[in-house]
Short mmCIF file of C-alpha atoms and ligand atoms in Angstrom, two decimals:
data_model
loop_
_atom_site.label_atom_id
_atom_site.label_comp_id
_atom_site.label_asym_id
_atom_site.label_seq_id
_atom_site.Cartn_x
_atom_site.Cartn_y
_atom_site.Cartn_z
CA MET A 12 0.00 0.00 0.00
CA SER A 13 1.34 3.43 -0.95
CA ASP A 14 2.09 5.96 1.81
CA LEU A 15 -0.55 8.20 0.29
CA ALA A 16 -3.33 5.58 0.55
CA ILE A 17 -6.26 6.48 2.79
CA ASP A 18 -6.65 3.93 5.57
CA ARG A 19 -9.18 5.72 7.77
CA VAL A 20 -12.07 8.17 7.34
CA GLU A 21 -13.54 9.66 10.47
CA THR A 22 -16.24 12.29 11.06
CA VAL A 23 -17.12 14.16 14.23
CA LEU A 24 -19.97 16.61 14.89
CA LEU A 25 -19.21 19.71 16.94
CA ASP A 26 -21.36 22.54 18.27
CA VAL A 27 -19.09 25.54 18.69
CA PRO A 28 -20.62 28.29 20.87
CA LEU A 29 -20.70 31.84 19.45
CA ARG A 30 -19.84 35.08 21.25
CA ARG A 31 -23.23 36.50 20.28
CA ALA A 32 -26.25 35.16 18.44
CA HIS A 33 -25.87 35.57 14.66
CA ARG A 34 -29.10 36.50 12.88
CA PHE A 35 -29.95 35.94 9.25
CA ALA A 36 -33.20 36.88 7.50
CA ARG A 37 -35.11 33.82 8.73
CA ALA A 38 -32.63 31.91 10.89
CA SER A 39 -30.61 32.60 13.99
CA MET A 40 -27.92 30.64 15.80
CA ASP A 41 -25.99 30.88 19.05
CA ALA A 42 -23.76 27.88 18.35
CA GLN A 43 -22.36 26.84 14.98
CA PRO A 44 -22.72 23.12 14.16
CA VAL A 45 -19.61 21.83 12.37
CA LEU A 46 -18.72 18.47 10.84
CA LEU A 47 -15.01 17.66 10.88
CA VAL A 48 -13.72 15.07 8.43
CA ARG A 49 -10.36 13.46 9.16
CA LEU A 50 -8.56 11.28 6.62
CA SER A 51 -5.50 9.26 7.69
CA THR A 52 -2.96 7.85 5.27
CA ALA A 53 -0.85 4.70 5.46
CA GLY A 54 2.14 7.06 5.75
CA GLY A 55 0.75 8.39 9.05
CA VAL A 56 -0.47 11.78 7.81
CA THR A 57 -3.88 13.17 8.78
CA GLY A 58 -5.82 15.69 6.70
CA VAL A 59 -8.79 17.68 8.01
CA GLY A 60 -11.75 19.29 6.29
CA GLU A 61 -14.80 21.08 7.61
CA GLY A 62 -18.43 20.73 6.58
CA VAL A 63 -20.41 23.78 7.62
CA VAL A 64 -23.47 25.78 6.54
CA PRO A 65 -24.53 29.23 7.76
CA GLY A 66 -26.97 28.47 10.57
CA GLY A 67 -28.75 25.43 9.13
CA PRO A 68 -30.13 24.01 5.89
CA TRP A 69 -32.03 27.20 4.83
CA TRP A 70 -29.19 28.39 2.56
CA GLY A 71 -28.46 25.36 0.42
CA GLY A 72 -30.55 22.47 1.76
CA GLU A 73 -27.69 20.68 3.53
CA SER A 74 -27.00 20.39 7.26
CA VAL A 75 -24.07 18.92 9.18
CA GLU A 76 -26.25 15.87 9.87
CA THR A 77 -26.96 15.20 6.17
CA MET A 78 -23.25 15.66 5.44
CA GLN A 79 -22.26 13.11 8.05
CA VAL A 80 -24.60 10.44 6.63
CA LEU A 81 -23.51 11.03 3.03
CA ILE A 82 -19.82 11.03 3.86
CA GLU A 83 -19.85 7.99 6.15
CA ARG A 84 -22.22 5.86 4.11
CA TYR A 85 -21.50 6.86 0.51
CA MET A 86 -18.17 8.70 0.23
CA ALA A 87 -15.95 6.88 2.75
CA PRO A 88 -16.13 3.55 0.84
CA ILE A 89 -14.90 5.40 -2.28
CA LEU A 90 -12.07 7.05 -0.34
CA LEU A 91 -10.63 4.03 1.47
CA GLY A 92 -7.54 2.67 -0.24
CA ARG A 93 -7.29 5.59 -2.68
CA ALA A 94 -4.26 7.90 -2.77
CA VAL A 95 -4.87 11.41 -1.41
CA ASP A 96 -3.39 12.96 -4.57
CA ASP A 97 -5.99 11.25 -6.76
CA ILE A 98 -8.39 14.14 -6.15
CA GLU A 99 -9.93 14.65 -9.60
CA ALA A 100 -10.69 10.93 -10.06
CA ILE A 101 -12.04 10.61 -6.50
CA GLY A 102 -14.27 13.63 -7.15
CA ARG A 103 -15.61 12.05 -10.34
CA ASP A 104 -16.30 8.75 -8.55
CA ILE A 105 -18.10 10.54 -5.71
CA GLN A 106 -20.16 12.46 -8.29
CA ASP A 107 -21.29 9.11 -9.73
CA VAL A 108 -22.75 8.18 -6.33
CA VAL A 109 -23.78 11.51 -4.76
CA ALA A 110 -25.40 14.36 -6.70
CA ASN A 111 -25.34 17.96 -5.41
CA ASN A 112 -24.42 18.16 -1.68
CA LEU A 113 -21.50 20.46 -2.40
CA TYR A 114 -20.96 21.37 1.26
CA ALA A 115 -20.36 17.71 2.15
CA LYS A 116 -18.06 17.31 -0.85
CA THR A 117 -16.08 20.35 0.27
CA ALA A 118 -15.35 18.78 3.66
CA VAL A 119 -13.87 15.72 1.93
CA GLU A 120 -12.08 17.62 -0.85
CA VAL A 121 -10.38 19.99 1.61
CA ALA A 122 -9.29 17.05 3.81
CA LEU A 123 -7.74 15.43 0.71
CA HIS A 124 -5.78 18.60 -0.08
CA ASP A 125 -4.64 18.97 3.53
CA ALA A 126 -3.42 15.34 3.66
CA TRP A 127 -1.74 15.55 0.24
CA ALA A 128 0.00 18.85 1.04
CA ARG A 129 1.17 17.53 4.43
CA SER A 130 2.51 14.38 2.76
CA LEU A 131 4.58 16.62 0.47
CA GLY A 132 5.50 19.03 3.29
CA VAL A 133 4.02 22.01 1.41
CA PRO A 134 1.15 24.43 2.11
CA VAL A 135 -2.20 23.86 0.34
CA HIS A 136 -1.72 27.02 -1.74
CA THR A 137 1.25 25.35 -3.46
CA LEU A 138 -1.18 22.73 -4.80
CA LEU A 139 -3.38 25.58 -6.09
CA GLY A 140 -0.61 27.30 -8.01
CA GLY A 141 1.05 29.51 -5.38
CA LEU A 142 0.37 32.86 -3.82
CA ALA A 143 -1.16 36.04 -5.19
CA ARG A 144 -1.21 37.61 -1.67
CA ARG A 145 -0.38 36.75 1.95
CA SER A 146 -3.29 38.45 3.72
CA ILE A 147 -6.78 39.67 2.96
CA PRO A 148 -9.01 42.44 4.40
CA VAL A 149 -11.87 41.16 6.56
CA THR A 150 -15.27 42.81 6.70
CA TRP A 151 -17.47 42.23 9.77
CA ALA A 152 -21.08 41.03 9.45
CA LEU A 153 -23.71 42.75 11.53
CA GLY A 154 -26.99 40.96 12.20
CA THR A 155 -30.59 41.91 11.55
CA GLU A 156 -31.04 43.58 14.98
CA PRO A 157 -32.49 47.12 15.41
CA ALA A 158 -30.30 50.06 14.33
CA PRO A 159 -29.05 51.15 17.81
CA VAL A 160 -27.76 47.63 18.58
CA VAL A 161 -25.99 47.37 15.22
CA ILE A 162 -24.50 50.89 15.46
CA GLU A 163 -23.07 50.18 18.91
CA GLU A 164 -21.43 46.97 17.72
CA ALA A 165 -20.01 48.67 14.60
CA LEU A 166 -18.60 51.62 16.55
CA GLY A 167 -16.92 49.21 18.98
CA LYS A 168 -15.28 47.33 16.08
CA LEU A 169 -14.16 50.59 14.44
CA GLU A 170 -12.68 51.86 17.69
CA ALA A 171 -10.72 48.63 18.12
CA GLY A 172 -9.39 49.06 14.55
CA ALA A 173 -10.45 45.48 13.82
CA HIS A 174 -12.58 46.13 10.73
CA HIS A 175 -13.04 49.00 8.30
CA THR A 176 -16.05 47.69 6.40
CA PHE A 177 -19.31 46.13 7.56
CA LYS A 178 -21.87 43.89 5.96
CA LEU A 179 -25.42 44.31 7.17
CA LYS A 180 -27.77 41.36 6.99
CA MET A 181 -31.20 42.34 5.62
CA GLY A 182 -34.45 40.59 4.76
CA ALA A 183 -35.71 39.79 8.27
CA GLN A 184 -38.48 42.40 8.20
CA ASP A 185 -40.75 44.37 5.91
CA PRO A 186 -38.53 45.90 3.15
CA ASP A 187 -39.52 49.52 3.89
CA ALA A 188 -38.72 49.23 7.60
CA ASP A 189 -35.58 47.25 6.83
CA VAL A 190 -34.30 49.93 4.44
CA GLU A 191 -35.13 52.65 7.01
CA ARG A 192 -33.07 50.69 9.55
CA VAL A 193 -30.10 50.52 7.16
CA LEU A 194 -30.42 54.23 6.27
CA THR A 195 -30.23 55.10 9.99
CA ILE A 196 -27.10 52.96 10.37
CA ALA A 197 -25.55 54.37 7.18
CA GLU A 198 -26.08 57.93 8.38
CA LYS A 199 -24.31 57.17 11.67
CA LEU A 200 -21.35 55.40 10.06
CA ALA A 201 -20.99 57.66 6.98
CA GLY A 202 -17.36 58.46 6.27
CA ALA A 203 -16.11 56.16 9.04
CA ALA A 204 -16.71 52.77 7.43
CA GLY A 205 -17.65 51.13 4.15
CA LEU A 206 -21.13 49.57 4.29
CA ARG A 207 -22.43 46.59 2.36
CA VAL A 208 -25.75 44.78 2.63
CA ASP A 209 -26.74 41.15 2.08
CA VAL A 210 -30.43 40.58 1.34
CA ASN A 211 -29.92 36.79 1.18
CA ALA A 212 -32.27 36.39 -1.80
CA ARG A 213 -35.33 37.66 0.13
CA TRP A 214 -36.70 40.31 -2.28
CA ASP A 215 -38.67 39.98 -5.50
CA ARG A 216 -37.84 42.01 -8.62
CA LEU A 217 -40.20 44.91 -7.93
CA THR A 218 -39.08 45.27 -4.30
CA ALA A 219 -35.45 45.27 -5.42
CA LEU A 220 -36.13 47.85 -8.18
CA THR A 221 -37.89 50.07 -5.62
CA GLN A 222 -35.58 49.70 -2.64
CA LEU A 223 -32.07 49.31 -4.04
CA PRO A 224 -31.79 52.89 -5.40
CA ARG A 225 -32.55 54.16 -1.86
CA LEU A 226 -29.62 52.11 -0.55
CA ALA A 227 -27.36 53.34 -3.37
CA GLU A 228 -28.39 56.92 -2.57
CA ALA A 229 -27.30 56.38 1.05
CA GLY A 230 -23.81 55.34 -0.07
CA ILE A 231 -24.10 51.57 0.39
CA GLU A 232 -21.09 50.37 -1.60
CA LEU A 233 -22.25 46.82 -2.36
CA VAL A 234 -25.55 44.94 -2.47
CA GLU A 235 -25.33 41.17 -2.13
CA GLN A 236 -27.90 38.84 -3.71
CA PRO A 237 -31.13 40.90 -3.49
CA VAL A 238 -33.23 38.34 -5.44
CA PRO A 239 -33.49 34.52 -5.39
CA GLY A 240 -30.54 32.52 -6.73
CA PRO A 241 -32.20 31.16 -9.91
CA GLU A 242 -33.31 34.66 -11.01
CA THR A 243 -30.09 35.53 -12.82
CA GLU A 244 -31.83 37.65 -15.50
CA THR A 245 -33.32 39.85 -12.78
CA LEU A 246 -29.92 40.07 -11.12
CA ALA A 247 -28.48 41.21 -14.46
CA GLU A 248 -31.22 43.84 -14.84
CA LEU A 249 -30.47 45.19 -11.35
CA THR A 250 -26.73 45.18 -12.00
CA ARG A 251 -27.22 47.23 -15.20
CA GLY A 252 -29.51 49.76 -13.58
CA LEU A 253 -27.79 50.38 -10.26
CA ARG A 254 -24.76 52.57 -9.60
CA THR A 255 -23.83 50.48 -6.56
CA ALA A 256 -21.96 47.20 -7.03
CA VAL A 257 -24.10 44.03 -7.03
CA MET A 258 -22.59 40.78 -5.74
CA ALA A 259 -23.82 37.28 -6.61
CA ASP A 260 -23.84 34.68 -3.83
CA GLU A 261 -26.87 32.34 -3.89
CA SER A 262 -26.81 32.59 -7.73
CA LEU A 263 -23.27 31.21 -7.86
CA ARG A 264 -22.29 27.73 -6.76
CA THR A 265 -20.60 25.99 -9.68
CA PRO A 266 -18.22 26.98 -12.49
CA THR A 267 -21.21 26.56 -14.85
CA ASP A 268 -23.10 29.16 -12.79
CA ALA A 269 -20.10 31.49 -13.04
CA LEU A 270 -20.04 31.14 -16.82
CA ARG A 271 -23.79 31.88 -17.02
CA LEU A 272 -23.43 34.95 -14.78
CA ALA A 273 -20.48 36.17 -16.84
CA LYS A 274 -22.40 35.77 -20.13
CA LEU A 275 -25.38 37.69 -18.72
CA GLY A 276 -23.24 40.35 -17.03
CA ALA A 277 -25.39 39.45 -14.03
CA ALA A 278 -23.15 40.73 -11.24
CA ASP A 279 -20.29 43.17 -10.65
CA ILE A 280 -18.64 40.92 -8.04
CA TYR A 281 -18.75 37.19 -7.30
CA SER A 282 -18.84 35.78 -3.78
CA LEU A 283 -16.39 32.89 -3.77
CA LYS A 284 -16.95 30.24 -1.09
CA THR A 285 -15.11 26.94 -0.88
CA THR A 286 -18.04 25.58 1.17
CA LYS A 287 -20.92 26.13 -1.27
CA SER A 288 -18.95 25.12 -4.38
CA GLY A 289 -17.66 21.65 -3.52
CA GLY A 290 -14.13 22.62 -2.55
CA LEU A 291 -10.92 24.37 -3.46
CA ARG A 292 -10.63 23.23 -7.07
CA ALA A 293 -14.17 24.22 -8.14
CA SER A 294 -13.72 27.55 -6.34
CA LYS A 295 -10.42 28.10 -8.14
CA ALA A 296 -12.18 27.35 -11.44
CA ILE A 297 -14.85 29.96 -10.61
CA ALA A 298 -12.13 32.50 -9.81
CA GLU A 299 -10.49 31.77 -13.18
CA ILE A 300 -13.78 32.32 -15.02
CA ALA A 301 -14.28 35.54 -13.07
CA ALA A 302 -10.78 36.71 -14.01
CA ALA A 303 -11.43 35.95 -17.67
CA ALA A 304 -14.70 37.91 -17.48
CA ASP A 305 -12.99 40.79 -15.63
CA VAL A 306 -15.19 40.30 -12.56
CA PRO A 307 -13.52 40.67 -9.14
CA CYS A 308 -14.22 38.12 -6.39
CA HIS A 309 -14.86 38.42 -2.66
CA ALA A 310 -13.93 35.59 -0.27
CA GLY A 311 -17.22 34.72 1.43
CA THR A 312 -17.88 32.62 4.53
CA SER A 313 -20.40 30.08 5.77
CA ILE A 314 -19.24 30.94 9.33
CA GLU A 315 -16.42 28.40 9.36
CA THR A 316 -14.15 27.59 12.30
CA GLY A 317 -10.39 28.00 11.98
CA ILE A 318 -10.19 24.87 9.80
CA GLY A 319 -12.65 25.96 7.11
CA THR A 320 -11.45 29.56 7.35
CA ALA A 321 -7.86 28.42 6.79
CA ALA A 322 -9.02 26.52 3.68
CA SER A 323 -10.88 29.56 2.33
CA LEU A 324 -7.85 31.72 3.10
CA GLN A 325 -5.47 29.37 1.25
CA LEU A 326 -7.77 29.67 -1.77
CA ALA A 327 -8.24 33.46 -1.49
CA CYS A 328 -4.48 33.93 -1.33
CA ALA A 329 -3.94 31.67 -4.36
CA ALA A 330 -6.60 33.28 -6.57
CA PRO A 331 -5.51 36.60 -8.14
CA ALA A 332 -9.17 37.56 -8.87
CA VAL A 333 -10.05 37.89 -5.16
CA THR A 334 -9.51 41.66 -5.06
CA TRP A 335 -12.67 42.60 -3.13
CA GLY A 336 -11.50 41.41 0.28
CA SER A 337 -13.23 38.85 2.45
CA GLU A 338 -15.70 38.16 5.19
CA LEU A 339 -13.54 35.40 6.71
CA PHE A 340 -14.46 36.38 10.28
CA GLY A 341 -15.86 32.98 11.37
CA PRO A 342 -13.33 32.26 14.14
CA LEU A 343 -13.83 35.77 15.58
CA LEU A 344 -17.52 35.04 16.07
CA MET A 345 -16.78 31.89 18.08
CA ARG A 346 -16.34 31.94 21.82
CA GLU A 347 -13.37 29.58 21.67
CA ASP A 348 -10.98 28.51 18.96
CA ILE A 349 -10.63 24.85 17.97
CA LEU A 350 -7.03 25.40 16.77
CA THR A 351 -3.84 25.09 18.85
CA THR A 352 -2.70 28.44 17.41
CA PRO A 353 -5.53 30.74 16.29
CA LEU A 354 -5.43 32.36 12.86
CA ARG A 355 -3.88 35.83 13.04
CA TYR A 356 -6.13 38.86 12.51
CA ALA A 357 -4.31 42.21 12.55
CA ASN A 358 -4.94 45.68 11.10
CA GLY A 359 -8.23 44.65 9.54
CA GLU A 360 -6.67 41.70 7.70
CA LEU A 361 -6.47 37.93 8.08
CA HIS A 362 -2.92 36.66 7.60
CA LEU A 363 -1.94 33.39 5.94
CA PRO A 364 -0.38 30.96 8.45
CA GLU A 365 2.98 29.31 7.73
CA GLY A 366 3.30 25.55 7.68
CA PRO A 367 2.25 22.52 5.66
CA GLY A 368 -1.31 21.67 4.61
CA LEU A 369 -3.89 24.19 5.75
CA GLY A 370 -1.23 25.68 8.04
CA VAL A 371 -3.30 25.11 11.20
CA GLU A 372 -3.64 22.32 13.79
CA LEU A 373 -6.75 21.10 15.59
CA ASP A 374 -6.71 21.39 19.38
CA PRO A 375 -7.83 17.91 20.57
CA ALA A 376 -9.12 19.28 23.90
CA ALA A 377 -11.33 21.84 22.14
CA VAL A 378 -12.63 19.19 19.74
CA ARG A 379 -13.52 16.93 22.71
CA ALA A 380 -15.17 19.82 24.56
CA PHE A 381 -17.47 20.73 21.66
CA THR A 382 -18.23 17.24 20.35
CA ARG A 383 -21.98 16.65 20.19
CA SER A 384 -22.99 13.90 22.61
MN1 MN B 426 -24.47 35.99 1.17
#
């Protein structure tokens, strides 16, 4: 058996407590469920990947529980005995057995890269073609709470010098009241911070046509996914008509989606997420399509721990098109880190760790403490 052959596949479910509840349009969470996938090789190397969705199956239909079943029952038998550098062929074989479920596939695909890179003694970004940057700006996401609560949190972050831009979650209330709330926040933070909003696909075309110009007027620099994912023509119409940048998130999961968006001119910026796209290689392919279409990318998050964040960071640093910063703040939202050495945030940026694989190590005590019983 080759040193690279996988001899063990293990999954563990964690619930990692958050510092504060994180609210989306229709979901809220005070702990982030996480599925860790560990692959061991005959050569004694272990690779780790993380399966995670933002606060439950509302975003893409998957949950950590569905991922665990699919990986243990359907993907692990394909993985056992295969070499960790056989990633493309393993991906094809998994695709023959499991359709969709890109979050679950990401957990496995990232673990394969981590194990392969560690076996070679190189960082994951080497496997992706090397570095375009060594750090990336990090915007902070503010929840759907009332304006005074959000303003207080934003001012605290600005004072600490931790973040210079903020993303406001929208879509939890009536659009008129929601826009009023954002206008109040924008007025308070004008000149001090860049403001972006994420509607998480909650508005229909007419609501978006009515409300988005008000947000543009107030100086909102970026509007993320105002309309449902499949409505790419509407997204294109909004992108053409609005003087604020429009970012695609729910509309973009696969390289095929990226090509469709590029052909339609459907968005000014693409949100790149390793989690929603099936892993590092599909995300890299999306970034290449974006570069060819002259569309900048932003490194998005599904609220990953240090493991998933390190994977997204390796990708963001290896993809030249990621010029619109990131929202890779996941570990900062968690009450405790699950890494032995936390990722380094400084001066509003997240810095690439040194070291082989993902460049980070799991803290076994933290993993034990948060394991779901
Ligand atoms: Mn989003």
